[in-house]
Coordinates of C-alpha atoms in Angstrom, one line a residue:
Chain A
M1166 CA 0.0 0.0 0.0
S1167 CA 2.9 2.3 0.2
E1168 CA 4.1 2.2 -3.4
K1169 CA 3.2 5.5 -5.4
L1170 CA 1.5 4.0 -8.5
I1171 CA 0.3 7.3 -9.9
N1172 CA 2.0 10.6 -9.1
L1173 CA 0.7 14.0 -10.2
E1174 CA 3.2 16.8 -9.6
N1175 CA 2.4 20.5 -9.9
I1176 CA -0.4 19.9 -12.5
H1177 CA -1.8 23.2 -13.9
K1178 CA -4.5 23.5 -16.5
D1179 CA -6.3 26.5 -18.1
Y1180 CA -9.3 26.6 -20.3
G1181 CA -9.6 29.8 -22.2
G1182 CA -7.9 31.9 -19.6
K1183 CA -9.8 30.3 -16.7
T1184 CA -7.7 28.2 -14.3
V1185 CA -9.3 24.8 -14.0
L1186 CA -6.5 23.1 -12.1
D1187 CA -4.2 25.1 -9.9
N1188 CA -1.0 23.3 -8.7
I1189 CA -2.4 19.8 -8.1
N1190 CA -0.1 17.4 -6.2
L1191 CA -1.5 14.0 -5.6
Y1192 CA -0.4 10.4 -5.5
V1193 CA -2.3 7.2 -5.6
R1194 CA -1.0 4.0 -4.0
D1195 CA -1.2 0.5 -5.5
K1196 CA -4.5 -1.2 -4.9
E1197 CA -6.0 1.9 -3.3
F1198 CA -9.6 3.2 -3.7
V1199 CA -9.1 7.0 -4.2
T1200 CA -12.0 9.3 -4.6
L1201 CA -11.8 12.8 -6.1
L1202 CA -14.7 14.6 -4.5
G1203 CA -16.0 18.1 -5.1
P1204 CA -18.9 20.2 -6.5
S1205 CA -19.2 20.4 -10.3
G1206 CA -16.6 22.5 -11.9
C1207 CA -14.1 21.8 -9.2
G1208 CA -11.6 20.1 -11.6
K1209 CA -12.1 16.5 -10.4
T1210 CA -13.1 15.2 -13.9
T1211 CA -10.3 17.2 -15.6
T1212 CA -7.8 15.6 -13.1
L1213 CA -9.2 12.2 -14.0
R1214 CA -8.9 12.9 -17.8
I1215 CA -5.3 14.0 -17.3
I1216 CA -4.5 10.6 -15.7
G1217 CA -6.3 8.9 -18.6
G1218 CA -4.5 10.8 -21.2
F1219 CA -7.6 12.6 -22.7
E1220 CA -6.3 16.1 -21.5
T1221 CA -2.8 17.4 -21.5
P1222 CA -1.8 19.6 -18.6
D1223 CA -0.4 23.1 -19.3
A1224 CA 2.2 22.5 -16.7
G1225 CA 3.2 19.6 -14.4
V1226 CA 4.0 15.9 -14.8
V1227 CA 2.1 12.7 -14.5
Y1228 CA 4.1 9.8 -13.4
F1229 CA 3.0 6.2 -13.6
D1230 CA 5.1 3.7 -11.7
G1231 CA 7.9 6.3 -11.6
K1232 CA 7.8 6.8 -15.4
N1233 CA 6.9 10.1 -17.0
M1234 CA 3.5 9.6 -18.8
S1235 CA 3.2 13.1 -20.4
D1236 CA 3.9 12.1 -24.0
V1237 CA 2.0 8.7 -23.8
P1238 CA -1.3 8.9 -25.7
A1239 CA -4.4 7.5 -24.1
H1240 CA -4.5 4.3 -26.1
R1241 CA -1.0 3.3 -24.8
R1242 CA -1.6 4.0 -21.0
P1243 CA -2.0 1.1 -18.6
V1244 CA -5.3 2.5 -17.3
N1245 CA -8.9 1.9 -18.4
T1246 CA -11.8 4.2 -17.9
V1247 CA -15.5 3.8 -17.0
F1248 CA -17.2 6.8 -18.5
Q1249 CA -20.1 8.8 -17.0
R1250 CA -22.7 7.9 -19.7
Y1251 CA -21.2 4.4 -20.2
A1252 CA -20.1 5.2 -23.8
L1253 CA -20.8 1.6 -24.9
F1254 CA -20.5 0.7 -28.6
T1255 CA -24.0 0.6 -29.6
H1256 CA -23.2 -1.1 -33.0
M1257 CA -21.8 -4.2 -31.2
D1258 CA -23.4 -6.7 -28.8
V1259 CA -22.4 -7.1 -25.2
Y1260 CA -19.8 -9.7 -25.9
D1261 CA -18.1 -7.6 -28.6
N1262 CA -18.1 -4.6 -26.4
V1263 CA -16.3 -6.5 -23.6
A1264 CA -13.9 -8.1 -26.0
F1265 CA -13.0 -4.9 -27.8
G1266 CA -9.8 -4.1 -25.8
L1267 CA -8.7 -7.7 -25.9
R1268 CA -9.1 -7.9 -29.6
I1269 CA -7.1 -4.8 -30.2
S1270 CA -4.2 -6.3 -28.1
K1271 CA -4.5 -9.4 -30.3
V1272 CA -5.4 -11.9 -27.5
G1273 CA -6.4 -15.3 -28.9
E1274 CA -10.2 -15.9 -29.4
S1275 CA -10.3 -18.8 -27.0
E1276 CA -8.7 -16.7 -24.2
I1277 CA -11.0 -13.8 -25.1
K1278 CA -14.1 -16.0 -24.7
E1279 CA -12.8 -17.2 -21.3
R1280 CA -12.0 -13.8 -20.0
V1281 CA -15.2 -12.1 -21.3
E1282 CA -17.3 -14.9 -19.7
R1283 CA -15.4 -14.6 -16.4
M1284 CA -15.9 -10.8 -16.5
L1285 CA -19.6 -11.0 -17.3
K1286 CA -20.0 -13.3 -14.3
L1287 CA -18.1 -10.9 -12.1
V1288 CA -20.5 -8.1 -12.9
N1289 CA -23.4 -10.4 -12.3
L1290 CA -24.6 -10.5 -16.0
P1291 CA -23.6 -14.0 -17.1
D1292 CA -25.3 -15.1 -20.4
Y1293 CA -25.7 -11.4 -21.5
G1294 CA -23.1 -11.8 -24.3
P1295 CA -25.4 -12.0 -27.3
R1296 CA -27.7 -9.1 -26.1
E1297 CA -27.8 -5.8 -27.9
V1298 CA -26.6 -2.9 -25.9
S1299 CA -29.7 -0.8 -26.5
S1300 CA -31.8 -3.5 -24.8
L1301 CA -30.0 -3.1 -21.5
S1302 CA -31.2 -1.0 -18.5
G1303 CA -28.9 1.9 -17.2
G1304 CA -27.6 -0.3 -14.5
E1305 CA -26.8 -3.2 -16.8
Q1306 CA -25.1 -0.9 -19.2
Q1307 CA -23.0 0.4 -16.4
R1308 CA -21.9 -3.0 -15.4
I1309 CA -21.0 -3.8 -18.9
A1310 CA -18.9 -0.6 -19.1
I1311 CA -17.1 -1.8 -16.0
A1312 CA -16.6 -5.3 -17.4
R1313 CA -15.3 -3.8 -20.7
A1314 CA -12.6 -1.8 -18.8
L1315 CA -11.7 -4.5 -16.2
V1316 CA -11.3 -7.3 -18.7
N1317 CA -8.1 -5.8 -19.9
H1318 CA -6.5 -6.1 -16.4
P1319 CA -5.6 -2.5 -16.1
R1320 CA -3.2 -1.5 -13.3
V1321 CA -5.7 1.4 -12.6
L1322 CA -9.4 1.8 -13.3
L1323 CA -10.6 5.4 -13.7
L1324 CA -14.3 5.9 -13.0
D1325 CA -16.0 9.3 -13.9
E1326 CA -19.1 9.6 -11.9
P1327 CA -20.1 6.1 -13.0
L1328 CA -23.2 5.9 -10.9
G1329 CA -24.5 9.4 -11.6
A1330 CA -27.3 8.4 -13.9
L1331 CA -28.7 5.6 -11.7
D1332 CA -31.6 5.9 -9.3
L1333 CA -30.9 6.0 -5.5
K1334 CA -31.6 2.2 -4.7
L1335 CA -29.5 1.0 -7.7
R1336 CA -26.7 3.4 -6.8
K1337 CA -26.5 2.0 -3.3
D1338 CA -26.3 -1.5 -4.6
M1339 CA -23.8 -0.7 -7.2
Q1340 CA -21.6 1.1 -4.6
R1341 CA -21.4 -2.0 -2.6
E1342 CA -20.8 -4.1 -5.7
L1343 CA -18.1 -1.8 -7.0
K1344 CA -16.2 -1.9 -3.7
A1345 CA -16.5 -5.8 -3.7
I1346 CA -15.2 -5.9 -7.2
Q1347 CA -12.3 -3.7 -6.4
Q1348 CA -11.4 -5.9 -3.4
Q1349 CA -11.9 -9.0 -5.5
V1350 CA -9.7 -8.0 -8.5
G1351 CA -7.2 -6.1 -6.3
I1352 CA -6.5 -3.1 -8.6
T1353 CA -6.4 0.6 -8.0
F1354 CA -9.5 2.6 -8.5
V1355 CA -9.5 6.4 -9.0
Y1356 CA -13.1 7.5 -8.6
V1357 CA -14.7 10.8 -9.3
T1358 CA -18.0 11.9 -7.7
H1359 CA -19.8 14.9 -6.2
D1360 CA -21.8 12.6 -3.9
Q1361 CA -20.1 12.9 -0.5
E1362 CA -21.9 9.8 0.9
E1363 CA -20.7 7.7 -1.9
A1364 CA -17.1 8.9 -1.3
L1365 CA -17.3 8.2 2.4
T1366 CA -18.7 4.7 2.0
M1367 CA -16.4 3.5 -0.7
S1368 CA -13.0 5.2 -0.5
D1369 CA -9.7 4.4 1.2
T1370 CA -8.7 7.9 0.6
I1371 CA -10.7 11.0 -0.3
V1372 CA -9.3 14.0 -2.1
V1373 CA -11.7 17.0 -1.6
M1374 CA -11.4 19.6 -4.4
N1375 CA -12.8 23.0 -4.9
K1376 CA -12.1 25.7 -7.6
G1377 CA -9.2 23.7 -9.1
K1378 CA -7.4 23.2 -5.8
I1379 CA -7.1 20.3 -3.5
Q1380 CA -8.7 21.2 -0.2
Q1381 CA -7.9 18.1 1.9
I1382 CA -6.6 14.6 1.4
G1383 CA -7.3 11.9 4.0
T1384 CA -9.3 8.9 5.0
P1385 CA -13.1 9.2 5.1
V1386 CA -13.0 9.3 9.0
D1387 CA -10.4 12.0 9.0
I1388 CA -12.2 14.1 6.4
Y1389 CA -15.5 13.8 8.2
N1390 CA -14.2 14.3 11.8
E1391 CA -11.4 16.7 11.1
P1392 CA -12.2 18.9 8.2
K1393 CA -9.4 21.2 7.4
N1394 CA -11.5 24.3 6.4
A1395 CA -15.0 25.5 6.3
F1396 CA -15.5 24.4 2.7
V1397 CA -14.7 20.7 3.5
A1398 CA -16.8 20.9 6.6
D1399 CA -19.7 22.3 4.6
F1400 CA -19.3 19.9 1.6
I1401 CA -18.9 16.7 3.7
G1402 CA -22.0 16.2 5.7
E1403 CA -24.1 19.0 7.2
S1404 CA -22.5 21.7 9.2
N1405 CA -23.2 24.8 11.1
I1406 CA -20.5 27.3 10.3
L1407 CA -20.2 30.7 12.1
D1408 CA -17.7 33.3 13.0
G1409 CA -15.7 33.0 16.3
I1410 CA -12.7 34.5 18.1
M1411 CA -10.0 32.2 19.3
H1412 CA -8.9 33.9 22.5
K1413 CA -6.0 31.4 23.3
D1414 CA -5.4 27.7 22.9
R1415 CA -8.5 25.6 23.8
L1416 CA -10.7 28.7 24.4
V1417 CA -13.1 30.1 21.8
S1418 CA -15.9 32.5 21.9
F1419 CA -19.0 32.7 19.6
C1420 CA -22.6 33.5 20.1
G1421 CA -21.6 35.9 22.9
R1422 CA -20.2 33.1 25.1
R1423 CA -17.0 31.4 25.8
F1424 CA -16.6 27.6 25.0
D1425 CA -13.8 25.2 25.8
C1426 CA -12.5 23.4 22.8
L1427 CA -9.6 21.1 21.8
D1428 CA -7.9 23.2 19.1
G1429 CA -4.8 25.4 19.4
G1430 CA -2.0 27.0 17.6
F1431 CA -3.8 30.3 16.6
A1432 CA -2.8 33.8 17.2
P1433 CA -4.3 35.4 20.3
D1434 CA -7.8 36.6 19.5
E1435 CA -7.6 35.4 15.9
A1436 CA -10.8 35.5 13.9
V1437 CA -11.8 31.9 13.0
D1438 CA -14.6 29.8 11.5
V1439 CA -16.4 27.6 14.0
V1440 CA -17.9 24.4 12.7
V1441 CA -20.4 22.3 14.6
R1442 CA -22.0 19.1 13.1
P1443 CA -25.8 19.1 13.7
E1444 CA -25.7 15.5 15.2
D1445 CA -23.2 16.7 17.8
F1446 CA -25.7 18.8 19.7
E1447 CA -27.4 17.5 22.8
I1448 CA -30.9 18.9 23.5
V1449 CA -31.2 19.5 27.2
P1450 CA -33.6 21.3 29.5
P1451 CA -33.0 25.2 29.2
E1452 CA -31.6 25.5 32.8
Q1453 CA -28.7 23.0 32.0
A1454 CA -28.0 24.6 28.5
Q1455 CA -25.2 26.7 27.1
M1456 CA -27.6 28.3 24.7
V1457 CA -31.4 28.5 24.7
G1458 CA -33.6 29.0 21.6
T1459 CA -36.9 28.5 20.0
V1460 CA -37.7 25.6 17.6
K1461 CA -38.5 27.2 14.2
S1462 CA -39.0 24.0 12.1
V1463 CA -38.9 20.3 12.5
V1464 CA -38.5 18.0 9.5
F1465 CA -38.6 14.2 9.9
M1466 CA -35.7 12.6 8.0
G1467 CA -36.2 8.9 8.7
V1468 CA -33.7 8.1 11.4
H1469 CA -33.6 11.6 12.9
Y1470 CA -35.4 14.9 13.0
E1471 CA -33.8 18.0 11.5
I1472 CA -34.6 20.8 13.8
M1473 CA -33.9 24.5 13.3
V1474 CA -33.3 26.3 16.7
E1475 CA -33.2 30.0 16.7
T1476 CA -31.0 31.4 19.5
E1477 CA -30.2 35.1 20.2
H1478 CA -27.1 35.1 17.9
F1479 CA -27.5 32.2 15.4
T1480 CA -29.9 29.7 14.0
W1481 CA -28.6 26.2 14.5
M1482 CA -29.3 23.1 12.5
V1483 CA -29.7 20.3 15.0
H1484 CA -30.2 16.6 14.4
S1485 CA -31.9 14.7 17.1
I1486 CA -33.7 11.3 17.3
Y1487 CA -36.1 12.9 19.7
E1488 CA -39.1 14.8 18.4
T1489 CA -39.7 18.4 19.4
H1490 CA -42.4 20.8 18.3
V1491 CA -42.3 24.1 16.6
G1492 CA -42.4 26.9 19.2
D1493 CA -40.7 24.7 22.0
R1494 CA -38.1 26.4 24.1
V1495 CA -35.0 24.0 24.0
G1496 CA -31.5 24.1 25.5
L1497 CA -28.4 23.2 23.5
F1498 CA -25.2 21.7 24.9
L1499 CA -21.9 21.1 23.3
T1500 CA -18.8 19.3 24.7
P1501 CA -15.3 20.5 23.8
D1502 CA -14.7 17.9 21.2
D1503 CA -18.0 18.8 19.3
I1504 CA -16.5 22.2 18.5
H1505 CA -14.2 22.4 15.4
I1506 CA -12.0 25.5 14.9
M1507 CA -10.8 26.4 11.4
R1508 CA -8.6 29.1 10.0
K1509 CA -10.3 31.7 7.9
S1510 CA -9.4 31.0 4.3
Chain B
M462 CA -60.1 8.4 -27.7
K463 CA -61.7 11.6 -28.7
N464 CA -58.6 13.6 -27.9
R465 CA -56.6 11.3 -30.1
K466 CA -58.9 11.9 -33.0
L467 CA -58.5 15.7 -32.4
A468 CA -54.8 15.4 -32.2
S469 CA -54.6 13.8 -35.6
L470 CA -56.6 16.6 -37.3
P471 CA -53.5 18.5 -38.3
A472 CA -52.3 15.6 -40.4
I473 CA -55.4 15.7 -42.7
P474 CA -54.1 18.3 -45.2
Y475 CA -51.0 16.1 -45.7
V476 CA -53.0 12.9 -46.0
F477 CA -55.2 14.5 -48.5
W478 CA -52.1 15.9 -50.4
M479 CA -50.5 12.4 -50.4
A480 CA -53.7 10.7 -51.6
L481 CA -54.2 13.2 -54.4
F482 CA -50.6 13.6 -55.6
V483 CA -48.9 10.3 -54.8
V484 CA -51.4 7.5 -54.5
V485 CA -53.7 8.5 -57.4
P486 CA -50.9 9.0 -59.9
L487 CA -49.3 5.6 -58.7
V488 CA -52.6 3.9 -59.3
L489 CA -52.8 5.6 -62.7
I490 CA -49.4 4.4 -63.7
V491 CA -50.2 0.9 -62.7
V492 CA -53.5 1.1 -64.7
Y493 CA -51.8 2.6 -67.7
A494 CA -49.0 0.0 -67.6
F495 CA -51.4 -3.0 -67.8
T496 CA -53.7 -1.5 -70.4
S497 CA -53.4 -1.0 -74.2
E498 CA -54.4 2.1 -76.1
S499 CA -57.9 0.6 -76.6
G500 CA -58.2 0.2 -72.8
G501 CA -58.1 -3.6 -72.5
F502 CA -55.8 -5.5 -70.2
T503 CA -52.4 -6.4 -71.8
L504 CA -48.9 -7.3 -70.8
E505 CA -47.6 -6.2 -74.1
N506 CA -46.1 -3.0 -72.6
F507 CA -43.8 -5.1 -70.5
S508 CA -42.7 -7.4 -73.1
S509 CA -41.7 -4.6 -75.4
I510 CA -39.5 -3.2 -72.6
G511 CA -36.9 -5.9 -73.6
S512 CA -35.8 -3.7 -76.5
Y513 CA -34.7 -1.1 -74.0
T514 CA -32.5 -3.3 -71.9
M515 CA -29.5 -1.3 -72.8
V516 CA -31.0 1.9 -71.5
F517 CA -31.8 0.2 -68.1
V518 CA -28.3 -1.2 -67.9
R519 CA -26.7 2.1 -68.8
S520 CA -28.9 4.0 -66.3
L521 CA -28.0 1.6 -63.6
V522 CA -24.3 1.5 -64.4
L523 CA -23.9 5.3 -64.6
S524 CA -25.9 5.9 -61.5
L525 CA -23.9 3.3 -59.5
I526 CA -20.6 4.9 -60.6
A527 CA -21.9 8.4 -59.8
T528 CA -23.0 7.1 -56.3
A529 CA -19.6 5.4 -55.7
V530 CA -17.8 8.6 -56.7
C531 CA -20.0 10.7 -54.5
L532 CA -19.3 8.3 -51.6
I533 CA -15.6 8.4 -52.2
I534 CA -15.6 12.2 -52.4
G535 CA -18.3 12.9 -49.9
Y536 CA -17.3 10.7 -46.9
P537 CA -13.9 12.3 -46.3
V538 CA -15.4 15.8 -46.7
A539 CA -18.1 15.1 -44.2
Y540 CA -15.6 13.5 -41.8
V541 CA -13.2 16.3 -42.0
I542 CA -15.9 19.0 -41.6
S543 CA -17.3 17.1 -38.6
K544 CA -14.0 17.4 -36.8
E545 CA -14.0 21.2 -37.0
G546 CA -15.6 23.8 -34.8
P547 CA -19.3 24.7 -34.9
T548 CA -18.8 28.0 -36.9
F549 CA -16.6 26.3 -39.5
Q550 CA -19.2 23.5 -39.7
R551 CA -22.1 25.8 -40.3
V552 CA -20.2 27.8 -43.0
A553 CA -18.9 24.7 -44.7
M554 CA -22.4 23.1 -44.9
M555 CA -23.8 26.3 -46.3
L556 CA -21.1 26.4 -49.0
I557 CA -21.9 22.8 -49.8
M558 CA -25.6 23.6 -50.2
L559 CA -25.1 26.9 -52.1
P560 CA -25.0 25.5 -55.6
M561 CA -28.4 24.0 -54.9
W562 CA -29.9 27.5 -54.7
I563 CA -29.2 27.8 -58.3
N564 CA -31.5 26.2 -60.8
F565 CA -30.6 22.7 -61.9
L566 CA -30.8 23.5 -65.6
L567 CA -28.7 26.6 -65.2
R568 CA -25.9 24.6 -63.3
T569 CA -26.0 22.0 -66.1
Y570 CA -25.7 24.6 -68.8
A571 CA -22.7 26.1 -67.0
W572 CA -21.1 22.7 -67.1
M573 CA -21.8 22.5 -70.9
S574 CA -19.9 25.7 -71.5
I575 CA -17.1 24.4 -69.4
L576 CA -16.9 21.0 -71.1
E577 CA -17.7 22.1 -74.7
N578 CA -15.2 21.5 -77.5
T579 CA -14.6 25.2 -77.5
G580 CA -15.3 25.5 -73.8
L581 CA -13.3 26.7 -70.9
I582 CA -11.2 23.7 -70.3
N583 CA -10.4 22.9 -74.0
T584 CA -9.6 26.6 -74.7
F585 CA -7.3 26.7 -71.7
L586 CA -5.6 23.4 -72.5
S587 CA -4.9 24.4 -76.1
D588 CA -3.8 28.0 -75.1
I589 CA -1.1 26.6 -72.7
G590 CA -0.1 24.0 -75.4
I591 CA -1.3 20.8 -73.7
I592 CA -3.4 19.8 -76.8
G593 CA -0.4 20.4 -79.1
L594 CA 1.7 18.4 -76.7
I595 CA -0.7 15.4 -76.8
N596 CA -0.8 15.6 -80.6
R597 CA 2.9 15.4 -80.9
L598 CA 3.3 12.7 -78.2
F599 CA 0.7 10.4 -79.6
G600 CA 0.9 11.5 -83.3
L601 CA -2.6 12.8 -83.3
S602 CA -4.2 15.8 -84.8
I603 CA -7.1 16.8 -82.5
D604 CA -8.0 20.3 -81.7
H605 CA -9.9 19.5 -78.4
L606 CA -10.3 16.7 -75.8
P607 CA -13.6 14.8 -76.0
L608 CA -15.2 16.0 -72.7
I609 CA -18.8 16.8 -73.6
N610 CA -21.1 14.3 -75.1
T611 CA -19.6 11.3 -73.1
S612 CA -20.8 9.1 -70.4
G613 CA -18.1 10.7 -68.2
A614 CA -19.7 14.0 -68.6
V615 CA -23.1 12.6 -67.6
I616 CA -21.5 11.0 -64.4
L617 CA -19.8 14.3 -63.7
G618 CA -23.2 16.0 -63.9
M619 CA -24.7 13.4 -61.6
V620 CA -21.9 13.8 -59.0
Y621 CA -22.0 17.5 -59.2
N622 CA -25.7 17.8 -58.7
Y623 CA -26.1 15.2 -56.1
L624 CA -22.9 15.3 -54.1
P625 CA -24.5 17.5 -51.3
F626 CA -27.1 14.8 -50.7
M627 CA -24.2 12.4 -49.9
I628 CA -22.3 14.8 -47.7
I629 CA -25.2 16.1 -45.6
P630 CA -26.6 12.8 -44.1
I631 CA -23.1 11.5 -43.5
H632 CA -22.1 14.6 -41.8
S633 CA -25.1 14.8 -39.6
V634 CA -24.6 11.2 -38.5
I635 CA -20.8 11.7 -37.7
V636 CA -21.4 14.9 -35.6
K637 CA -23.9 13.0 -33.5
I638 CA -21.4 10.2 -32.5
D639 CA -20.8 10.6 -28.8
K640 CA -17.2 11.8 -28.2
A641 CA -17.1 9.6 -25.2
T642 CA -17.5 6.6 -27.5
I643 CA -14.4 7.5 -29.4
E644 CA -12.6 8.2 -26.2
A645 CA -13.7 4.8 -24.8
A646 CA -12.2 3.1 -27.9
E647 CA -8.9 5.0 -27.5
D648 CA -9.0 4.1 -23.7
L649 CA -9.2 0.4 -24.7
G650 CA -6.1 0.7 -26.8
A651 CA -7.3 1.7 -30.3
D652 CA -5.1 4.0 -32.3
S653 CA -6.7 6.6 -34.5
V654 CA -7.0 4.2 -37.6
T655 CA -8.5 1.5 -35.5
V656 CA -11.0 4.0 -33.9
F657 CA -12.1 5.0 -37.3
R658 CA -12.4 1.5 -38.7
K659 CA -14.1 -0.1 -35.7
V660 CA -16.1 2.7 -34.2
I661 CA -16.6 5.9 -36.3
F662 CA -17.2 4.2 -39.7
P663 CA -19.6 1.5 -38.5
L664 CA -21.6 4.1 -36.5
S665 CA -21.8 6.4 -39.5
L666 CA -23.2 3.7 -41.7
P667 CA -26.8 4.8 -41.5
G668 CA -25.6 8.1 -42.9
V669 CA -23.8 6.4 -45.6
L670 CA -26.9 4.3 -46.5
S671 CA -29.2 7.3 -46.6
G672 CA -26.6 9.2 -48.6
I673 CA -26.4 6.3 -51.2
T674 CA -30.1 6.2 -51.4
M675 CA -30.4 10.0 -51.9
V676 CA -27.9 10.0 -54.7
F677 CA -28.7 6.8 -56.4
V678 CA -32.5 7.3 -56.7
P679 CA -32.4 10.7 -58.4
S680 CA -29.4 9.6 -60.5
V681 CA -31.1 6.6 -61.9
S682 CA -34.3 8.5 -62.9
T683 CA -32.5 11.8 -64.0
F684 CA -33.3 13.2 -67.3
I685 CA -32.0 16.2 -69.3
L686 CA -28.5 15.4 -67.9
S687 CA -27.8 12.9 -70.6
K688 CA -29.3 15.1 -73.3
L689 CA -27.3 18.1 -72.3
L690 CA -24.0 16.6 -71.2
G691 CA -24.2 13.2 -73.0
G692 CA -25.3 14.7 -76.3
G693 CA -28.3 12.4 -76.5
T694 CA -26.1 9.6 -77.6
S695 CA -26.5 7.7 -74.4
M696 CA -30.1 7.8 -73.5
L697 CA -31.0 7.2 -69.8
L698 CA -34.2 5.9 -68.3
G699 CA -35.5 9.4 -67.4
D700 CA -35.2 10.5 -71.0
L701 CA -36.8 7.4 -72.3
I702 CA -39.8 7.9 -70.0
E703 CA -40.0 11.6 -70.9
L704 CA -40.0 10.6 -74.6
Q705 CA -43.0 8.4 -74.0
F706 CA -45.0 11.1 -72.4
M707 CA -43.8 14.4 -73.9
G708 CA -41.8 13.5 -76.9
G709 CA -42.4 12.1 -80.4
A710 CA -42.8 8.5 -79.3
Y711 CA -45.9 9.4 -77.5
N712 CA -46.9 6.1 -75.6
P713 CA -48.0 6.7 -72.0
H714 CA -48.8 3.0 -71.6
L715 CA -45.1 2.0 -72.3
G716 CA -43.9 5.0 -70.3
S717 CA -45.9 3.8 -67.3
A718 CA -44.6 0.3 -67.7
I719 CA -41.0 1.5 -67.8
S720 CA -41.6 3.8 -64.8
L721 CA -43.1 0.8 -62.9
V722 CA -40.1 -1.4 -63.7
M723 CA -37.7 1.3 -62.7
M724 CA -39.5 1.8 -59.5
I725 CA -39.3 -1.9 -58.7
I726 CA -35.6 -2.0 -59.5
V727 CA -35.0 1.0 -57.3
M728 CA -37.0 -0.5 -54.5
A729 CA -35.2 -3.8 -54.8
C730 CA -31.8 -2.0 -54.6
M731 CA -32.9 -0.1 -51.5
A732 CA -34.3 -3.3 -49.9
V733 CA -31.0 -5.0 -50.4
M734 CA -29.0 -2.0 -49.0
N735 CA -31.2 -1.9 -45.9
R736 CA -30.7 -5.6 -45.3
F737 CA -27.0 -5.0 -45.2
G738 CA -27.6 -1.9 -43.0
D739 CA -29.2 -4.0 -40.3
G740 CA -26.8 -6.7 -39.9
E741 CA -23.1 -7.2 -40.9
E742 CA -22.5 -3.6 -41.7
Q743 CA -18.7 -3.7 -41.8
A744 CA -18.5 -6.7 -44.0
V745 CA -20.4 -5.1 -46.9
I746 CA -18.7 -2.0 -47.8
M747 CA -15.2 -2.6 -46.4

């Protein structure tokens, strides 16, 4: 897991004077599941296309296994791609689609047959070989696209929002299946998505991007629990973000009150962003609370209620499994490790 | 049910038009083809077609050659244009269609004056001494190249007039090919030649097929072209039919029979083409 299989160094890319990628430095280890996560237009797909060889960076180098890949065209790179809208060959049946790459690398027909059949079994579509692509559902087409890429035994599989066009239930199933496939075949996945939940459930490493810059690289747990800045905190999960003043290490004030926290290393009285996850609040009787407010709205979300609590200084989003009613006076309580302090960016 | 009936109301004018100007004439042609001048049923019209076999063969051969030339010229043009930016594509397609804004006869007369014995090309060639050179090289004494009044000139006329009908459908199919499909092929190891051979060309076949149809059908039934550019020496089906209806050989019964046979031949050609189009596309043309 320590080998740097893909290494991007100082990648820069402009489109018509607009910077799409600004000094991207990133490496992917062998057999790792890396997700590039960010809102649309953040540069995640461009990064993937640079790895695949479909875009050329204006500056910077892509290394693959230590070798400079800059001048290697897409069709000679040891990576395969699963495209967003599947991009299957509609003039061929399923078998010929999956066999396409093997035929080009002149693999013998008997071996092709064996490998295609094994791959169709892996994606749970055995006996689909003679079917026409147009007769398949979206989920089936996506599986064929995955099979068509994986059958070539690439060192790395690039996936560009592969589940974006599927409905919620199917997407959940495919997430699980993809993860299982990745573990089964043991190859590196570089996965692009804007769906933070997808990123959290599937990845070994998440790269959060915004406006062409990497915001944070870390494990899902790190990214969720220790977001580096307000953007990451806001993008991953739900967050309350507000202004605060860091008086000294482990003491912050916001909402007209001082709170103990766990962060340090700021200048005295530095202005900071304070981030609180909605699920970290405890709703307590007003007399035991740090802040008291009025319930403005309650929305049932399935497992929990999403409650907006208006206090004197700020309206908090609170997740609670206990029901409250609009107009209730409630108290809010935070322990020091519920409060995350971030430098203003 | 009521709504459905209402929704189909706007189609009535067209249905009426079709009935009046397509179905009725067709029925008339069939009736004429199977009747004699006296009005009785006869197959004589068809049996006398035999003496015009050469016209049929010439029409089919010239049209096939013209269609093939259109394809050979038109496909690369359509392909290259489709690779360019949207503005270039619009301008290029407009330029390709531009000649069609000018009357067919006028365009053909223009070609006559270019190809004539004392026309543009021959005058130019003799002025720069090419004709003299040919005479000396081959021991001839000609004062012009035989350009007009040849089958070649007729084919040229067909290609010139119908080439846009080949380029437009091919172009419109190629630009619609999803770029991701091409990238997918590259991603799977295909170089640009293989991408073209295995992906772009097969996916563009529907355009090729409709291009072939749109060139072949008017070519096979064209008239005037052979009269003006072929000098009337090589009569084509269109001229033969015209002769039966408008010309000295006035015989609408024979004309109808010829039209009917031509229609059947064209339909048979198209049916065969479409059969290929559905299945083994690559095998046929490549």
